[in-house]
mmCIF file of C-alpha atoms in Angstrom:
data_model
loop_
_atom_site.group_PDB
_atom_site.id
_atom_site.type_symbol
_atom_site.label_atom_id
_atom_site.label_comp_id
_atom_site.label_asym_id
_atom_site.label_seq_id
_atom_site.Cartn_x
_atom_site.Cartn_y
_atom_site.Cartn_z
ATOM 1 C CA UNK A 1271 -6.379 -28.445 -7.066
ATOM 2 C CA UNK A 1272 -5.049 -26.356 -9.921
ATOM 3 C CA UNK A 1273 -6.948 -26.234 -13.263
ATOM 4 C CA UNK A 1274 -5.266 -26.635 -16.725
ATOM 5 C CA UNK A 1275 -1.878 -24.859 -15.261
ATOM 6 C CA UNK A 1276 0.468 -27.394 -17.275
ATOM 7 C CA UNK A 1277 1.291 -23.923 -19.586
ATOM 8 C CA UNK A 1278 2.384 -22.065 -16.902
ATOM 9 C CA UNK A 1279 6.005 -20.783 -17.172
ATOM 10 C CA UNK A 1280 8.119 -22.091 -14.453
ATOM 11 C CA UNK A 1281 10.777 -19.376 -13.702
ATOM 12 C CA UNK A 1282 13.359 -18.855 -11.224
ATOM 13 C CA UNK A 1283 12.129 -15.314 -10.322
ATOM 14 C CA UNK A 1284 9.289 -12.934 -10.635
ATOM 15 C CA UNK A 1285 7.904 -11.125 -14.011
ATOM 16 C CA UNK A 1286 9.415 -7.536 -14.181
ATOM 17 C CA UNK A 1287 7.194 -4.426 -15.014
ATOM 18 C CA UNK A 1288 5.484 -4.243 -18.054
ATOM 19 C CA UNK A 1289 5.860 -8.319 -18.712
ATOM 20 C CA UNK A 1290 2.504 -10.171 -19.398
ATOM 21 C CA UNK A 1291 1.176 -11.567 -16.400
ATOM 22 C CA UNK A 1292 1.731 -15.367 -16.448
ATOM 23 C CA UNK A 1293 -1.636 -16.911 -17.358
ATOM 24 C CA UNK A 1294 -3.145 -19.436 -15.123
ATOM 25 C CA UNK A 1295 -6.966 -20.866 -14.480
ATOM 26 C CA UNK A 1296 -7.653 -21.780 -10.701
ATOM 27 C CA UNK A 1297 -10.256 -22.889 -8.263
ATOM 28 C CA UNK A 1298 -11.490 -20.158 -5.916
ATOM 29 C CA UNK A 1299 -13.751 -19.398 -3.021
ATOM 30 C CA UNK A 1300 -15.724 -18.190 -5.955
ATOM 31 C CA UNK A 1301 -15.603 -20.601 -8.565
ATOM 32 C CA UNK A 1302 -12.879 -21.222 -11.051
ATOM 33 C CA UNK A 1303 -10.828 -17.990 -12.424
ATOM 34 C CA UNK A 1304 -8.616 -17.173 -15.162
ATOM 35 C CA UNK A 1305 -6.145 -14.170 -15.489
ATOM 36 C CA UNK A 1306 -8.101 -13.868 -18.765
ATOM 37 C CA UNK A 1307 -11.117 -13.379 -17.034
ATOM 38 C CA UNK A 1308 -9.965 -10.099 -16.014
ATOM 39 C CA UNK A 1309 -8.832 -8.661 -19.061
ATOM 40 C CA UNK A 1310 -10.057 -5.405 -20.070
ATOM 41 C CA UNK A 1311 -9.938 -4.422 -16.119
ATOM 42 C CA UNK A 1312 -7.518 -3.504 -13.799
ATOM 43 C CA UNK A 1313 -6.517 -6.287 -11.416
ATOM 44 C CA UNK A 1314 -4.563 -6.277 -7.678
ATOM 45 C CA UNK A 1315 -3.159 -9.964 -7.371
ATOM 46 C CA UNK A 1316 -1.931 -10.153 -3.761
ATOM 47 C CA UNK A 1317 -0.530 -13.314 -1.593
ATOM 48 C CA UNK A 1318 -0.831 -13.875 1.646
ATOM 49 C CA UNK A 1319 1.410 -16.396 3.639
ATOM 50 C CA UNK A 1320 -1.184 -18.421 5.149
ATOM 51 C CA UNK A 1321 -4.948 -18.647 6.366
ATOM 52 C CA UNK A 1322 -5.643 -18.166 10.059
ATOM 53 C CA UNK A 1323 -2.519 -16.321 10.433
ATOM 54 C CA UNK A 1324 -2.823 -12.823 12.540
ATOM 55 C CA UNK A 1325 -0.765 -10.324 9.983
ATOM 56 C CA UNK A 1326 -3.163 -11.805 7.228
ATOM 57 C CA UNK A 1327 -6.329 -11.573 9.073
ATOM 58 C CA UNK A 1328 -5.970 -7.890 9.571
ATOM 59 C CA UNK A 1329 -4.951 -7.118 5.689
ATOM 60 C CA UNK A 1330 -8.108 -9.450 4.407
ATOM 61 C CA UNK A 1331 -10.197 -7.263 7.003
ATOM 62 C CA UNK A 1332 -8.997 -3.851 5.550
ATOM 63 C CA UNK A 1333 -8.938 -5.345 1.696
ATOM 64 C CA UNK A 1334 -12.678 -6.275 2.321
ATOM 65 C CA UNK A 1335 -13.608 -3.154 3.863
ATOM 66 C CA UNK A 1336 -11.527 -1.283 0.728
ATOM 67 C CA UNK A 1337 -13.120 -3.522 -1.861
ATOM 68 C CA UNK A 1338 -15.933 -1.299 -3.158
ATOM 69 C CA UNK A 1339 -13.359 1.391 -3.529
ATOM 70 C CA UNK A 1340 -11.198 -1.003 -5.790
ATOM 71 C CA UNK A 1341 -14.583 -1.370 -8.081
ATOM 72 C CA UNK A 1342 -14.831 2.420 -7.995
ATOM 73 C CA UNK A 1343 -11.768 2.726 -10.121
ATOM 74 C CA UNK A 1344 -12.415 -0.551 -12.017
ATOM 75 C CA UNK A 1345 -10.257 -2.479 -10.537
ATOM 76 C CA UNK A 1346 -10.884 -6.201 -8.874
ATOM 77 C CA UNK A 1347 -9.183 -7.873 -6.520
ATOM 78 C CA UNK A 1348 -7.306 -11.627 -6.235
ATOM 79 C CA UNK A 1349 -5.951 -13.306 -3.198
ATOM 80 C CA UNK A 1350 -3.861 -16.444 -3.446
ATOM 81 C CA UNK A 1351 -2.009 -18.831 -0.942
ATOM 82 C CA UNK A 1352 -0.930 -22.194 -1.084
ATOM 83 C CA UNK A 1353 -3.481 -23.052 1.407
ATOM 84 C CA UNK A 1354 -6.550 -25.505 0.155
ATOM 85 C CA UNK A 1355 -9.843 -24.185 -0.833
ATOM 86 C CA UNK A 1356 -11.655 -25.608 2.017
ATOM 87 C CA UNK A 1357 -8.820 -23.827 4.405
ATOM 88 C CA UNK A 1358 -9.599 -20.656 2.821
ATOM 89 C CA UNK A 1359 -13.508 -21.344 3.164
ATOM 90 C CA UNK A 1360 -13.425 -21.599 7.018
ATOM 91 C CA UNK A 1361 -11.140 -18.961 7.280
ATOM 92 C CA UNK A 1362 -13.284 -16.793 5.372
ATOM 93 C CA UNK A 1363 -16.218 -17.939 7.735
ATOM 94 C CA UNK A 1364 -14.205 -17.273 10.681
ATOM 95 C CA UNK A 1365 -13.238 -13.683 9.708
ATOM 96 C CA UNK A 1366 -16.995 -13.078 9.299
ATOM 97 C CA UNK A 1367 -17.851 -14.652 12.430
ATOM 98 C CA UNK A 1368 -15.198 -12.517 14.408
ATOM 99 C CA UNK A 1369 -15.214 -9.346 12.535
ATOM 100 C CA UNK A 1370 -18.429 -9.215 10.888
ATOM 101 C CA UNK A 1371 -16.611 -8.667 7.422
ATOM 102 C CA UNK A 1372 -17.875 -10.609 4.338
ATOM 103 C CA UNK A 1373 -14.413 -11.283 1.869
ATOM 104 C CA UNK A 1374 -16.195 -10.576 -1.234
ATOM 105 C CA UNK A 1375 -13.330 -11.587 -4.016
ATOM 106 C CA UNK A 1376 -12.373 -14.954 -4.615
ATOM 107 C CA UNK A 1377 -9.442 -16.230 -2.858
ATOM 108 C CA UNK A 1378 -7.248 -18.821 -4.957
ATOM 109 C CA UNK A 1379 -5.785 -22.567 -3.706
ATOM 110 C CA UNK A 1380 -2.382 -23.059 -5.047
ATOM 111 C CA UNK A 1381 -1.677 -26.096 -3.408
ATOM 112 C CA UNK A 1382 0.791 -27.561 -6.183
ATOM 113 C CA UNK A 1383 2.548 -23.627 -6.063
ATOM 114 C CA UNK A 1384 2.373 -23.281 -9.786
ATOM 115 C CA UNK A 1385 1.024 -20.038 -9.896
ATOM 116 C CA UNK A 1386 3.165 -19.198 -7.091
ATOM 117 C CA UNK A 1387 6.371 -20.068 -8.517
ATOM 118 C CA UNK A 1388 5.265 -18.617 -12.126
ATOM 119 C CA UNK A 1389 5.024 -15.265 -10.215
ATOM 120 C CA UNK A 1390 8.419 -15.676 -8.201
ATOM 121 C CA UNK A 1391 6.452 -15.659 -5.315
ATOM 122 C CA UNK A 1392 7.986 -18.059 -3.506
ATOM 123 C CA UNK A 1393 12.031 -17.246 -3.266
ATOM 124 C CA UNK A 1394 14.641 -20.253 -3.938
ATOM 125 C CA UNK A 1395 16.266 -20.203 -0.441
ATOM 126 C CA UNK A 1396 12.596 -20.152 1.206
ATOM 127 C CA UNK A 1397 12.554 -22.270 4.246
ATOM 128 C CA UNK A 1398 9.428 -23.167 3.259
ATOM 129 C CA UNK A 1399 6.521 -22.785 0.985
ATOM 130 C CA UNK A 1400 4.509 -19.879 2.576
ATOM 131 C CA UNK A 1401 5.178 -16.955 0.115
ATOM 132 C CA UNK A 1402 5.910 -13.308 1.225
ATOM 133 C CA UNK A 1403 3.077 -10.763 0.413
ATOM 134 C CA UNK A 1404 3.627 -9.892 -2.973
ATOM 135 C CA UNK A 1405 1.343 -7.755 -4.618
ATOM 136 C CA UNK A 1406 0.934 -7.465 -8.579
ATOM 137 C CA UNK A 1407 -0.997 -4.436 -10.035
ATOM 138 C CA UNK A 1408 -2.112 -5.944 -13.824
ATOM 139 C CA UNK A 1409 -3.472 -3.693 -16.657
ATOM 140 C CA UNK A 1410 -6.341 -4.080 -18.480
ATOM 141 C CA UNK A 1411 -3.916 -5.194 -21.567
ATOM 142 C CA UNK A 1412 -2.582 -7.666 -18.985
ATOM 143 C CA UNK A 1413 0.760 -6.282 -18.348
ATOM 144 C CA UNK A 1414 1.981 -5.969 -15.048
ATOM 145 C CA UNK A 1415 2.265 -2.308 -13.941
ATOM 146 C CA UNK A 1416 3.529 -2.121 -10.283
ATOM 147 C CA UNK A 1417 4.714 -5.179 -7.904
ATOM 148 C CA UNK A 1418 6.014 -4.885 -4.234
ATOM 149 C CA UNK A 1419 7.112 -7.558 -1.788
ATOM 150 C CA UNK A 1420 6.729 -7.569 1.882
ATOM 151 C CA UNK A 1421 7.880 -10.071 4.436
ATOM 152 C CA UNK A 1422 5.762 -12.175 6.753
ATOM 153 C CA UNK A 1423 5.986 -10.060 9.825
ATOM 154 C CA UNK A 1424 4.772 -6.672 7.978
ATOM 155 C CA UNK A 1425 1.362 -5.959 6.898
ATOM 156 C CA UNK A 1426 0.427 -3.791 4.224
ATOM 157 C CA UNK A 1427 -0.863 -0.696 3.430
ATOM 158 C CA UNK A 1428 -4.526 -1.166 1.648
ATOM 159 C CA UNK A 1429 -4.886 2.510 1.293
ATOM 160 C CA UNK A 1430 -1.425 3.064 -0.282
ATOM 161 C CA UNK A 1431 -2.607 0.519 -2.718
ATOM 162 C CA UNK A 1432 -5.629 2.537 -4.132
ATOM 163 C CA UNK A 1433 -3.646 5.289 -4.486
ATOM 164 C CA UNK A 1434 -1.095 3.128 -6.388
ATOM 165 C CA UNK A 1435 -3.825 2.158 -8.973
ATOM 166 C CA UNK A 1436 -5.186 5.695 -9.003
ATOM 167 C CA UNK A 1437 -2.137 7.130 -9.892
ATOM 168 C CA UNK A 1438 -1.734 4.525 -12.220
ATOM 169 C CA UNK A 1439 -4.631 5.107 -13.996
ATOM 170 C CA UNK A 1440 -4.655 9.165 -13.926
ATOM 171 C CA UNK A 1441 -0.791 8.795 -15.704
ATOM 172 C CA UNK A 1442 -2.175 6.336 -18.152
ATOM 173 C CA UNK A 1443 -5.461 9.161 -18.892
ATOM 174 C CA UNK A 1444 -3.646 12.350 -18.802
ATOM 175 C CA UNK A 1445 0.062 11.844 -19.972
ATOM 176 C CA UNK A 1446 0.842 12.815 -16.383
ATOM 177 C CA UNK A 1447 3.349 11.665 -13.738
ATOM 178 C CA UNK A 1448 2.548 11.744 -9.949
ATOM 179 C CA UNK A 1449 4.704 13.438 -7.269
ATOM 180 C CA UNK A 1450 5.476 11.620 -3.757
ATOM 181 C CA UNK A 1451 2.530 11.382 -1.444
ATOM 182 C CA UNK A 1452 -0.357 12.238 -4.368
ATOM 183 C CA UNK A 1453 -3.799 11.805 -3.606
ATOM 184 C CA UNK A 1454 -6.784 11.664 -6.098
ATOM 185 C CA UNK A 1455 -7.473 15.741 -6.867
ATOM 186 C CA UNK A 1456 -4.412 17.131 -6.351
ATOM 187 C CA UNK A 1457 -1.949 18.665 -8.635
ATOM 188 C CA UNK A 1458 -0.014 16.211 -10.915
ATOM 189 C CA UNK A 1459 3.660 16.623 -12.436
ATOM 190 C CA UNK A 1460 3.082 17.943 -15.976
ATOM 191 C CA UNK A 1461 5.243 16.526 -19.149
ATOM 192 C CA UNK A 1462 8.428 18.686 -19.731
ATOM 193 C CA UNK A 1463 8.534 20.832 -22.737
ATOM 194 C CA UNK A 1464 10.490 18.987 -26.066
ATOM 195 C CA UNK A 1465 11.144 22.029 -27.446
ATOM 196 C CA UNK A 1466 13.508 25.277 -26.934
ATOM 197 C CA UNK A 1467 10.691 27.587 -27.655
ATOM 198 C CA UNK A 1468 8.772 26.002 -25.055
ATOM 199 C CA UNK A 1469 11.801 25.690 -22.446
ATOM 200 C CA UNK A 1470 11.226 29.750 -22.355
ATOM 201 C CA UNK A 1471 7.755 29.965 -22.431
ATOM 202 C CA UNK A 1472 7.435 27.885 -19.462
ATOM 203 C CA UNK A 1473 10.622 29.758 -17.805
ATOM 204 C CA UNK A 1474 7.736 32.456 -17.454
ATOM 205 C CA UNK A 1475 5.134 30.185 -15.163
ATOM 206 C CA UNK A 1476 5.567 31.217 -11.729
ATOM 207 C CA UNK A 1477 6.287 28.562 -8.653
ATOM 208 C CA UNK A 1478 7.795 26.266 -10.803
ATOM 209 C CA UNK A 1479 10.867 25.348 -13.400
ATOM 210 C CA UNK A 1480 10.468 24.672 -16.785
ATOM 211 C CA UNK A 1481 11.543 20.839 -15.847
ATOM 212 C CA UNK A 1482 9.176 20.132 -12.693
ATOM 213 C CA UNK A 1483 5.498 21.661 -13.729
ATOM 214 C CA UNK A 1484 2.905 20.807 -11.565
ATOM 215 C CA UNK A 1485 -0.905 21.535 -12.240
ATOM 216 C CA UNK A 1486 -4.317 20.344 -12.271
ATOM 217 C CA UNK A 1487 -5.258 17.259 -14.739
ATOM 218 C CA UNK A 1488 -4.886 18.874 -18.161
ATOM 219 C CA UNK A 1489 -8.647 18.803 -18.768
ATOM 220 C CA UNK A 1490 -9.196 21.053 -15.633
ATOM 221 C CA UNK A 1491 -6.012 23.513 -16.931
ATOM 222 C CA UNK A 1492 -7.646 23.789 -19.999
ATOM 223 C CA UNK A 1493 -11.073 24.742 -18.800
ATOM 224 C CA UNK A 1494 -9.209 27.614 -16.401
ATOM 225 C CA UNK A 1495 -7.552 29.053 -19.642
ATOM 226 C CA UNK A 1496 -10.611 28.945 -21.345
ATOM 227 C CA UNK A 1497 -12.320 30.888 -18.520
#
């Protein structure tokens, strides 16, 4: 059963990027959890259509194996489906028995679908209450920074979600962007020049044009110039 969710906003569609993530408090496989419990941390909130289904099981095995890598990034995992707490517990035990994998992150029960509706996880024309595979990356201030949606038939790439969180953190910390396929440790896209003089200076750099400059993270770049 959900706890104190009367104030959850009801909306026809999902919240958008940079919207505050809708607050909730709910029962999970690791006790009650509220969204506010994660303030000050990155959070990957993800839904799955149903317990005891093969695609969802493959994802949970991958998420469980990658949980420590998310924690290294300062990012917590929080799963959700409309199944009951007892269904979640039985499924987690089955995953442990079948695959030898311990699920070390909470799984929310949402039988009233209050959280699912607040996040727009159940489309208005959906044939049943099974949610799509939604992911919301929420930053330490409680804002939604990335959203992805997958159908029931297609499993997500956990490695890509790790990369996404790392890219968001790098962009925030160093005021840079990340190119296609970027991986931690690779060159980033540096901010473009904002003055005419800087444009002319940047044209003297080799390998890039003034509007598309790549290089190491700014701290490494400064150290290199000092050397």
